[in-house]
CSV table of C-alpha atoms in Angstrom, one decimal:
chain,number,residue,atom,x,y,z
A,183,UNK,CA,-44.8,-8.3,-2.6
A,184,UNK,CA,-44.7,-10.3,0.7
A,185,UNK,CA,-46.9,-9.5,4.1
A,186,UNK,CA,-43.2,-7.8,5.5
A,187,UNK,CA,-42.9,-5.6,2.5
A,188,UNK,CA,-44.7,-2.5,3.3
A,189,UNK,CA,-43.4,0.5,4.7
A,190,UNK,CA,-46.9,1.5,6.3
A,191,UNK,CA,-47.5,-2.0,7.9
A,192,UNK,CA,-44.3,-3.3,8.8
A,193,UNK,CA,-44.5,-5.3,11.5
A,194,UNK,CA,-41.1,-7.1,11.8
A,195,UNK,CA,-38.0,-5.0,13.2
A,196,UNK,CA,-35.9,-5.7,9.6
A,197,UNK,CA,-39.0,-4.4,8.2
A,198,UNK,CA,-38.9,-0.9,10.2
A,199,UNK,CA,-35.4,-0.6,9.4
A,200,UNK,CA,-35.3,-0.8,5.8
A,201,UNK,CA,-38.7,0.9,5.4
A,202,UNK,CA,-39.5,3.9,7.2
A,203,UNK,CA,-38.6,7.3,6.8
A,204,UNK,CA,-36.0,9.7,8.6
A,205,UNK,CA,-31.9,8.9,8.8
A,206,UNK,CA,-30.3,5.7,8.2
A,207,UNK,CA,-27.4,4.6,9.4
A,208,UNK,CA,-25.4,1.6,7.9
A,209,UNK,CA,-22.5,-0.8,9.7
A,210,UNK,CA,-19.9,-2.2,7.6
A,211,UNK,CA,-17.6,-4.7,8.7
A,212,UNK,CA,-14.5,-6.0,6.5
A,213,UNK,CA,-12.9,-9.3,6.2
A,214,UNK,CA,-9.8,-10.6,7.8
A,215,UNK,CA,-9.9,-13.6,9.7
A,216,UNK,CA,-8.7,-13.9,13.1
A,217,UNK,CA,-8.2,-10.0,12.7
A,218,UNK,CA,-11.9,-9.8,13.5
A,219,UNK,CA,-11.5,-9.7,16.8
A,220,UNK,CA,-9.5,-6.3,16.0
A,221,UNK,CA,-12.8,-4.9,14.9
A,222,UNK,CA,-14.2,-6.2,18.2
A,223,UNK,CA,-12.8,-3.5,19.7
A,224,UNK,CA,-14.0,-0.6,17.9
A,225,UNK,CA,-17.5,-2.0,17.8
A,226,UNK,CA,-17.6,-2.5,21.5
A,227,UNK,CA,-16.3,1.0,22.3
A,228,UNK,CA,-19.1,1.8,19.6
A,229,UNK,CA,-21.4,0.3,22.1
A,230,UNK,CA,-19.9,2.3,25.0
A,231,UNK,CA,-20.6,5.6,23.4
A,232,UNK,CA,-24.3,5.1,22.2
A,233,UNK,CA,-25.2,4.2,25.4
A,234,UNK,CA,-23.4,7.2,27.0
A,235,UNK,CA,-25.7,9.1,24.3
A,236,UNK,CA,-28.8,7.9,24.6
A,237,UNK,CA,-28.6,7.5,28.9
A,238,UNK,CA,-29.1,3.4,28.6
A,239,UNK,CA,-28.1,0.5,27.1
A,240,UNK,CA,-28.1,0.5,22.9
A,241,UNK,CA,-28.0,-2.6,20.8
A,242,UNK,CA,-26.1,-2.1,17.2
A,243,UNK,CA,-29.1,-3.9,15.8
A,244,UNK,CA,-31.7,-1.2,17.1
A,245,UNK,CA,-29.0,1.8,16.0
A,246,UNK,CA,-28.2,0.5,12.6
A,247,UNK,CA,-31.1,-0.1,9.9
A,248,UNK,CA,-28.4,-2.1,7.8
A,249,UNK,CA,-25.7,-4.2,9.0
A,250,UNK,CA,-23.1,-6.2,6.8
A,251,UNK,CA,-20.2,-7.7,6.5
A,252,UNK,CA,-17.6,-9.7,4.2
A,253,UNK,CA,-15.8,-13.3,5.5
A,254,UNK,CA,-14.9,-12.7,9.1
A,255,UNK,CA,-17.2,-9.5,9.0
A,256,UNK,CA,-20.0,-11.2,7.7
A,257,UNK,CA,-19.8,-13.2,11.4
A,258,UNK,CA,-19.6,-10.2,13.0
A,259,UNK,CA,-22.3,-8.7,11.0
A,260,UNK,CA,-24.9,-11.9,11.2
A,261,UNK,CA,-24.3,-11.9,15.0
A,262,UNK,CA,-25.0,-8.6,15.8
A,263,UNK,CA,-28.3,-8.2,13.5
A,264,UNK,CA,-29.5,-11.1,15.8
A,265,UNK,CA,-29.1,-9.2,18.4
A,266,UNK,CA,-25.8,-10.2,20.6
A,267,UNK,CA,-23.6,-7.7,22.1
A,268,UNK,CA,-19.9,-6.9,20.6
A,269,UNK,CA,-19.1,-8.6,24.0
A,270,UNK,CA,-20.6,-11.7,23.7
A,271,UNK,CA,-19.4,-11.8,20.3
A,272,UNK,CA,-16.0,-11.2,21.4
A,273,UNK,CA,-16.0,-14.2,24.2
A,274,UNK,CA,-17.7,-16.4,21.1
A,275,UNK,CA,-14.7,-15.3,18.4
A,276,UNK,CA,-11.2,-15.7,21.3
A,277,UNK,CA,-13.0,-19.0,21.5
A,278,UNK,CA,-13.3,-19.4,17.7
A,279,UNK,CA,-10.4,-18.8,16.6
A,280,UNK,CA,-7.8,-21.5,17.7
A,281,UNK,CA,-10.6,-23.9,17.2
A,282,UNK,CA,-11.1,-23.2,13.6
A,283,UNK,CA,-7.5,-22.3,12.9
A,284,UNK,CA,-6.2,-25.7,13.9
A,285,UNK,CA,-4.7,-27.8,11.1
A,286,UNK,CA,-5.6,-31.4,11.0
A,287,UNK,CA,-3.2,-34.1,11.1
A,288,UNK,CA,-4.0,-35.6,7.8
A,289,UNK,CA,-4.4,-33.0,5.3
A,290,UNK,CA,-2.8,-33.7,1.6
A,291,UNK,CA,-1.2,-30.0,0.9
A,292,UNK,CA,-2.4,-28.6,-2.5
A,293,UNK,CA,-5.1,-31.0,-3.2
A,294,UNK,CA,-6.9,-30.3,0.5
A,295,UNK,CA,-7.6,-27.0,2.4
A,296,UNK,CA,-5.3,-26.4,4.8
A,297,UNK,CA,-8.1,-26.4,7.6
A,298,UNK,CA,-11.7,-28.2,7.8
A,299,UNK,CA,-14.3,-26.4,7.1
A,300,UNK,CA,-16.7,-28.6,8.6
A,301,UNK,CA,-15.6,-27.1,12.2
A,302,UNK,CA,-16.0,-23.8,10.9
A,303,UNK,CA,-19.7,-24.3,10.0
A,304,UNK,CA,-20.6,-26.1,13.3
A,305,UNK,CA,-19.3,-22.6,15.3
A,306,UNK,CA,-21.3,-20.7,12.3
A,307,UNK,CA,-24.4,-23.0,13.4
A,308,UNK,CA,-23.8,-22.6,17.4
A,309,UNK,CA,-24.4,-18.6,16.6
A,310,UNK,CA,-27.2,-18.7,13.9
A,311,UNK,CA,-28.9,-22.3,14.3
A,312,UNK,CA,-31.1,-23.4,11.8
A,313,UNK,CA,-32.2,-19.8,10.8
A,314,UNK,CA,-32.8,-19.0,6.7
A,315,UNK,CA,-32.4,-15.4,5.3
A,316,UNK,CA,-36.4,-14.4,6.5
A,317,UNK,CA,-35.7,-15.1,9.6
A,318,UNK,CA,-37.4,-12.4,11.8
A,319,UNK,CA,-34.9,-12.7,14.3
A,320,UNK,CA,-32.9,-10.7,12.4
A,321,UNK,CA,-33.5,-7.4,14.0
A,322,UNK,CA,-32.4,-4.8,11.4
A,323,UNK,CA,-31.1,-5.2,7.6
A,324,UNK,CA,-28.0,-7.9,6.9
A,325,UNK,CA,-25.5,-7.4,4.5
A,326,UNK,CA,-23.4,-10.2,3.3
A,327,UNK,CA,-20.9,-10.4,0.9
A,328,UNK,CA,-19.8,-13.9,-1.4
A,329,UNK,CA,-17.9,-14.8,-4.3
A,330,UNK,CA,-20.1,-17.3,-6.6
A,331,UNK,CA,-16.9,-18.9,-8.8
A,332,UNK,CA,-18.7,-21.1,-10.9
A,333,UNK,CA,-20.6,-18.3,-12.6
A,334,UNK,CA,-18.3,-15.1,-12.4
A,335,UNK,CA,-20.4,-13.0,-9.9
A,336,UNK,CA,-20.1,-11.4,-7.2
A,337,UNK,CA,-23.4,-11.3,-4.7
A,338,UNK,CA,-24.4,-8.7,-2.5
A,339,UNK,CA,-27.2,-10.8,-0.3
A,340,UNK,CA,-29.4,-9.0,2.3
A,341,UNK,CA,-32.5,-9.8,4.1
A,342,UNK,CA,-34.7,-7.1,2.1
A,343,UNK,CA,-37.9,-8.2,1.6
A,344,UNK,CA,-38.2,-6.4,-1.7
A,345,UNK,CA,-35.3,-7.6,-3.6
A,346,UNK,CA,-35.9,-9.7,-6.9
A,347,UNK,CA,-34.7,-12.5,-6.0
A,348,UNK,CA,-36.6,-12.7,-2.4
A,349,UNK,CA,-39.9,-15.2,-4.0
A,350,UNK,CA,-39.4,-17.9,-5.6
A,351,UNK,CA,-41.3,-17.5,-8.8
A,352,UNK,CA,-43.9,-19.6,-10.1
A,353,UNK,CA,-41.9,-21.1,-13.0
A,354,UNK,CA,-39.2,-22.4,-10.0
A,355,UNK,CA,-36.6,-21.4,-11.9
A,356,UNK,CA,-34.9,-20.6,-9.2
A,357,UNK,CA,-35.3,-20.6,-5.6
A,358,UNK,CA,-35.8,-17.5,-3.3
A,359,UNK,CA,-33.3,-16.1,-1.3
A,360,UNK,CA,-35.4,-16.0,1.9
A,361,UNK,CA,-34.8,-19.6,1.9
A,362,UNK,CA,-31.2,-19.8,1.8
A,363,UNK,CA,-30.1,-21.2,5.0
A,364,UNK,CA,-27.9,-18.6,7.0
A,365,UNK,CA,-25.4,-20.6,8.4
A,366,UNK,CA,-24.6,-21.8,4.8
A,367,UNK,CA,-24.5,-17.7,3.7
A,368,UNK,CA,-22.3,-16.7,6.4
A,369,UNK,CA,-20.1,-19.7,5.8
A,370,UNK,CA,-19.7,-19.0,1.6
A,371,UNK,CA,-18.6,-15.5,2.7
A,372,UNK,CA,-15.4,-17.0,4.4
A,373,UNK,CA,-14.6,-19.7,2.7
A,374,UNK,CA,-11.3,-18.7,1.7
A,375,UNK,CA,-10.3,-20.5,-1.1
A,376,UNK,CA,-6.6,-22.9,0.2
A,377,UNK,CA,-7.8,-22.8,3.7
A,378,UNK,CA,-11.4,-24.0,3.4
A,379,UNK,CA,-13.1,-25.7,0.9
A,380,UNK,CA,-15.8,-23.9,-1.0
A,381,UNK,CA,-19.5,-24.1,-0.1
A,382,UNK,CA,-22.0,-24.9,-2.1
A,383,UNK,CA,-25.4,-23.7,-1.9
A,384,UNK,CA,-28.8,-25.0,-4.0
A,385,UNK,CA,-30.1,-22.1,-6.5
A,386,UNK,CA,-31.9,-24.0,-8.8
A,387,UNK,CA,-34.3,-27.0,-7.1
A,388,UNK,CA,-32.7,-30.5,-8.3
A,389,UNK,CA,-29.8,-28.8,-10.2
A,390,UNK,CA,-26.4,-29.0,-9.2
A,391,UNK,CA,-25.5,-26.3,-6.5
A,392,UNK,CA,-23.6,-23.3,-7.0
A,393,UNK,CA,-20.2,-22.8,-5.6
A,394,UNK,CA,-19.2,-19.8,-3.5
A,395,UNK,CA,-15.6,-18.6,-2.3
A,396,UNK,CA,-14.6,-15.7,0.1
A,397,UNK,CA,-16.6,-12.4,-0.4
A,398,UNK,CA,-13.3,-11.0,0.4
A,399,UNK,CA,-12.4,-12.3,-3.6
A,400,UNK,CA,-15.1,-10.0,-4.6
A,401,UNK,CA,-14.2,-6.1,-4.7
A,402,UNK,CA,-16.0,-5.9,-1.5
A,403,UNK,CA,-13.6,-6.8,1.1
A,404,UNK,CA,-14.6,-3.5,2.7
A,405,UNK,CA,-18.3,-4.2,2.0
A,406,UNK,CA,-19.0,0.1,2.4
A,407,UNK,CA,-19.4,0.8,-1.1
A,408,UNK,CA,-21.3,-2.2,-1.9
A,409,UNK,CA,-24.1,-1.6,0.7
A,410,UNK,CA,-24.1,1.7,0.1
A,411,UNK,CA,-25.4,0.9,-3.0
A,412,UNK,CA,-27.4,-2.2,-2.0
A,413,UNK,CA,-29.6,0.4,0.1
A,414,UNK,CA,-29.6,3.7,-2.9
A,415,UNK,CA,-29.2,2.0,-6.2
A,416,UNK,CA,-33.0,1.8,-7.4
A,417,UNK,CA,-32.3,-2.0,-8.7
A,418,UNK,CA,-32.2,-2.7,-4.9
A,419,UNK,CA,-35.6,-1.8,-4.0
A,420,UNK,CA,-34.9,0.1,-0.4
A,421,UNK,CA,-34.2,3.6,-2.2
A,422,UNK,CA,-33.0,5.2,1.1
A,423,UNK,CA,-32.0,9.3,0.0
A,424,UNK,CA,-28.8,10.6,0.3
A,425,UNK,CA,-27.2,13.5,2.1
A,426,UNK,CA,-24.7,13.9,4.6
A,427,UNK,CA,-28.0,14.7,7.6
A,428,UNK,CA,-29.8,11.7,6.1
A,429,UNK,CA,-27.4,8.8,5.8
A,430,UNK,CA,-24.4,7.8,8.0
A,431,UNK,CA,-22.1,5.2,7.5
A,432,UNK,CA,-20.0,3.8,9.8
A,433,UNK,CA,-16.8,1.3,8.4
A,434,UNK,CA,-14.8,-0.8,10.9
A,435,UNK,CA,-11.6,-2.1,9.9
A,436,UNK,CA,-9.8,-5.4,10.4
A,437,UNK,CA,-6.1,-3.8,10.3
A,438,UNK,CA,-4.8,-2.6,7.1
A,439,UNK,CA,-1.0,-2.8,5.7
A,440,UNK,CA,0.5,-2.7,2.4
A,441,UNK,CA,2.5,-5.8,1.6
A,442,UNK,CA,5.8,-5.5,0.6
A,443,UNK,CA,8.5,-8.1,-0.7
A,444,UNK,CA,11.7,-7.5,-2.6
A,445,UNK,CA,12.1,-7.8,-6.2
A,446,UNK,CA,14.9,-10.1,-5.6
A,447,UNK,CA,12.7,-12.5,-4.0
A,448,UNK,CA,10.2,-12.5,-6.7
A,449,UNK,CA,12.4,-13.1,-9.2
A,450,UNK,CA,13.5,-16.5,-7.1
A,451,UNK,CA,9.7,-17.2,-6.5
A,452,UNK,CA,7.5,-19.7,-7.8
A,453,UNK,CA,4.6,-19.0,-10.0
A,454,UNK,CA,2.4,-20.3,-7.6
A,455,UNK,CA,4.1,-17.8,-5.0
A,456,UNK,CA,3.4,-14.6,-7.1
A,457,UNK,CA,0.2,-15.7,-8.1
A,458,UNK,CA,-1.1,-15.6,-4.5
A,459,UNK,CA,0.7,-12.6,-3.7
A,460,UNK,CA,-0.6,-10.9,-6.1
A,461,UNK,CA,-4.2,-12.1,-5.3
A,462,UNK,CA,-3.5,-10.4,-1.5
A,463,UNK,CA,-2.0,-7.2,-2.8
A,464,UNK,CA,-5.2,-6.8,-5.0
A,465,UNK,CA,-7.4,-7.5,-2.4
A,466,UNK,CA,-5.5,-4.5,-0.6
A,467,UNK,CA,-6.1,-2.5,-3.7
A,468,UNK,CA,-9.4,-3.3,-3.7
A,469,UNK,CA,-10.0,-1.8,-0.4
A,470,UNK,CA,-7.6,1.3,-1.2
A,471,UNK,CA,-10.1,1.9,-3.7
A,472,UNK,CA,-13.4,1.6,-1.8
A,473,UNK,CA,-11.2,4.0,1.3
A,474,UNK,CA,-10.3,6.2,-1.8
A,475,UNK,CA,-14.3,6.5,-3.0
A,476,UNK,CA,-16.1,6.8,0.6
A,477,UNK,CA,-13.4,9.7,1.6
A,478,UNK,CA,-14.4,11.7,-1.1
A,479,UNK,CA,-18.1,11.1,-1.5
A,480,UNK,CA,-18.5,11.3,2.6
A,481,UNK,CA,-17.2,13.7,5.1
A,482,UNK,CA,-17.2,13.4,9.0
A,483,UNK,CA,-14.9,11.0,10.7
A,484,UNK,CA,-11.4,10.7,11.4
A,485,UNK,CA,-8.8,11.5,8.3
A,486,UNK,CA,-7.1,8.3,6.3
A,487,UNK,CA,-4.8,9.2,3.8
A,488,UNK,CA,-5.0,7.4,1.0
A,489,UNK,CA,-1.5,8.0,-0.3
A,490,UNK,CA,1.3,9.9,-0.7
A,491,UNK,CA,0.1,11.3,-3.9
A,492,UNK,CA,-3.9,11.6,-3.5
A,493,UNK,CA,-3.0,12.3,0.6
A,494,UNK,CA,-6.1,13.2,2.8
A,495,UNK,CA,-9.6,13.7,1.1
A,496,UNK,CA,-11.4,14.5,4.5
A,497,UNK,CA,-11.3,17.7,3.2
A,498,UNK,CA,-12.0,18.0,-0.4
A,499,UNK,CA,-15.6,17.5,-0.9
A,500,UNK,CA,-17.1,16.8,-4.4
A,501,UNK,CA,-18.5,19.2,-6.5
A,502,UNK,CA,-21.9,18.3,-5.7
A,503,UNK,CA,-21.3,18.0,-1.7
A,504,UNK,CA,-20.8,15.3,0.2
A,505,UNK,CA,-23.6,12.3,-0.3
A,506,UNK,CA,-23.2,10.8,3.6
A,507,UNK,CA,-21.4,10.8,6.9
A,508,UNK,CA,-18.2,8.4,6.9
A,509,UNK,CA,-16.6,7.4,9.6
A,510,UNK,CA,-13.8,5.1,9.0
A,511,UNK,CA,-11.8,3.2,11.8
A,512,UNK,CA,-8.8,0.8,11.7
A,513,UNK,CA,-5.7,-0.5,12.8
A,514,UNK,CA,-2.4,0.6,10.4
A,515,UNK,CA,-0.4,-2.9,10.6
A,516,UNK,CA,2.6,-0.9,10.2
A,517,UNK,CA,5.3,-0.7,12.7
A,518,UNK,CA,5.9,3.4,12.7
A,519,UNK,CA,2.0,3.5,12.5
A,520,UNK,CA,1.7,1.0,15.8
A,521,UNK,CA,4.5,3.4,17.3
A,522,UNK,CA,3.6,6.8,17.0
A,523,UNK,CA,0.0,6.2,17.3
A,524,UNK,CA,-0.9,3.6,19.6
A,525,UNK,CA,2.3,3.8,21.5
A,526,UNK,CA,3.1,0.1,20.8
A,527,UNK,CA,6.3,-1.4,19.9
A,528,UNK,CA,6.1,-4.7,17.8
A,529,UNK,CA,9.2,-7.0,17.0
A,530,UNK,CA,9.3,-8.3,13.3
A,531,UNK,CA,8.1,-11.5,14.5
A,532,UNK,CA,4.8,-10.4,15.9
A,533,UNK,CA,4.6,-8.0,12.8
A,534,UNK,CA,4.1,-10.8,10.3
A,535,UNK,CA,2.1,-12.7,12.8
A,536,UNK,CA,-0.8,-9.9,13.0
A,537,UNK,CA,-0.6,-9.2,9.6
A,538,UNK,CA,-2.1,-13.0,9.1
A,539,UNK,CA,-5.4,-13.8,9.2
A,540,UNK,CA,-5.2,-17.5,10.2
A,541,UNK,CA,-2.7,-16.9,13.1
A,542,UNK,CA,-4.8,-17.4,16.2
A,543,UNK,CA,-1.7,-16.8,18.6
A,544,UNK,CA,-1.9,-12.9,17.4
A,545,UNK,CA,-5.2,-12.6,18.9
A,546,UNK,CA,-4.2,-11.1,22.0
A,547,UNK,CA,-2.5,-8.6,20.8
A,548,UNK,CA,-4.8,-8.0,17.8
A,549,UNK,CA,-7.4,-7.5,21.1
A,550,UNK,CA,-4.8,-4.9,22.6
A,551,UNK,CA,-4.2,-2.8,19.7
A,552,UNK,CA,-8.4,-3.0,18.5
A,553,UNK,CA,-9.1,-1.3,22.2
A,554,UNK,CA,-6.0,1.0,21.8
A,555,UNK,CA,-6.9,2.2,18.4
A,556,UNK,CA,-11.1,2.6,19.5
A,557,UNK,CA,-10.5,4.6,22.6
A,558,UNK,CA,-8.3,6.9,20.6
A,559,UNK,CA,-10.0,7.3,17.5
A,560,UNK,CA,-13.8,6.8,18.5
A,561,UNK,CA,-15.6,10.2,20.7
A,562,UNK,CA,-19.1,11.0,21.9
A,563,UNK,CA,-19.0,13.8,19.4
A,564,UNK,CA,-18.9,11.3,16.4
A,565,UNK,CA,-22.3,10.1,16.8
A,566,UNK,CA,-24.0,12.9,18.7
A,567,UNK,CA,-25.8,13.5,15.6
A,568,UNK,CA,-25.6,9.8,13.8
């Protein structure tokens, strides 16, 4: 047990979060690339309203006790437990993206990723500096999701001081998570495998380093589920209780669509083709699933059906009543969707240009549609009580 570790002493901000009693609230923040600035605009709207609540100006990092993200999200997520505003963020990430998203000249397709990696960490570094896990200017609880390849797992890493794998033991058989550098966390959480090359972090001291992909390659593209149970599951060491009045859980999308292709280009396709989009379409079912679980376990937001044969669970509520608040919000990447909601009427072309996460040029509108989609969906009466 470290210094930070009790509830009764806790000094540190991260500490207060995680440890005392009364309601928790949690911030999830999925994966998607240059779609990130989507979410931008339901988190600054998110912003808007607290503040309108509480008669000043409200930090997400004082409002949430646990913060996290996967790949783009886990950015978004890092930044705003240090404190910056979904503003500042968003001026950082318009800036990000076209710099990151560039592709070199000299790049040998297949046996290099398709953009350097190294310019991704130095914008990583220019938010988090030099920080490690511990850091205490983390002001609330951090969530991050990564894909270790070499041995199979998938990680669910947070700040919590109580974790097992927080010391490093005495044996140094491994080495403690509070020492992990943050920039090298946040930047194993999107390191998509094709388009950046993996990162490798030190577990062990003097062994070779493990090597992480994209959280979004873990189930946990929408990381809800995942710190849901990072912060109930007794394994985890926070043990926060359920209940729809004592636990709230807020999920921000990064635009959501189903992708479609016709069998008769499959059967022309290469393997390599179907391979990846099969990888995509399970990411997508991935989050369907997570969507599926959180709608039925919590009640309180806005409705998302799941599909045409489950349709809405808003409504049905398990047999043993509903375990949290959920609020879900997202874009539908769907032209109808865009239409008949949003009022917004998207060619073909700019269709399959928002629906990619490496497309800086959709930014913009991805900006548009993010605002669009929070003013509509997001009240004062959601979180008058959260």
């Amino acid at each position: 047990m470290t210094e930070t570790a009790g509830a009764d002493t806790a000094t540190l901000a991260r500490d207060r979060h995680f440890f005392e009693a009364g309601r928790k609230r949690i911030l999830s923040i999925d994966g998607g690339g240059v779609r990130g600035v989507l979410a931008l605009g339901f988190l600054e709207r998110l912003e808007g309203i607290l503040a309108e609540n509480a008669g000043r100006p409200v930090r997400l990092c004082d409002h949430f006790d646990l913060i996290g993200g996967t790949s783009t999200g886990a950015i978004l997520a890092t930044a705003l437990a240090l404190g910056y505003s979904a503003a500042d963020i968003r001026s950082f990430y318009l800036r990000l993206g076209p710099l990151i998203f560039r592709r070199p000249y000299f790049r040998l397709p297949g046996w290099q990723s398709v953009f350097d990696a190294e310019a991704l960490r130095r914008e990583i570094v220019s938010v988090v500096g030099a920080r490690t896990l511990d850091s205490p200017d983390l002001q609330t609880g951090l969530g991050v999701m990564l894909k270790r390849i070499d041995a199979g797992s998938s990680w669910i890493l947070t700040n919590n001081p109580r974790a097992a794998y927080w010391e490093t033991p005495t044996d140094r058989s491994f080495i403690g998570n509070r020492r992990y550098s943050l920039a090298n966390i946040v930047r194993a959480s999107t390191a998509a495998p094709h388009y950046f090359d993996p990162q490798l972090i030190e577990i062990v001291e003097g062994a070779s380093p493990a090597l992480f992909v994209d959280g979004g390659l873990t189930p946990h593209n929408d990381p809800s589920l995942a710190l849901l149970l990072a912060a109930t599951l007794p394994g985890y060491h926070i043990g926060w209780p359920l209940g729809a009045d004592r636990l709230t859980i807020v999920s921000i999308g990064t635009g959501s669509y189903r992708e479609r292709c016709s069998a008769e280009d499959l059967r022309r396709a290469s393997s390599v083709t179907i391979a990846l989009r099969s990888l995509v379409q399970q990411i997508a079912d991935n989050q369907q699933l997570t969507l599926t679980l959180m709608s039925w376990l919590g009640k309180g937001g806005p409705s998302w059906p799941i599909n045409s044969e489950i349709g809405d669970l808003s409504k049905v509520e398990p047999p043993f009543g509903a375990l949290f608040r959920f609020l879900r919000y997202d874009v539908k990447l769907e032209t109808d969707w865009l239409g008949d909601t949003l009022g917004v009427a998207v060619s073909p072309r700019d269709m399959a240009r928002l629906r990619r996460f490496d497309d800086p040029h959709a930014m913009p509108l991805l900006d548009d549609l993010g605002r669009r989609a929070a003013k509509l969906q997001m009240s004062a009466a959601d979180f008058a009580a959260a």
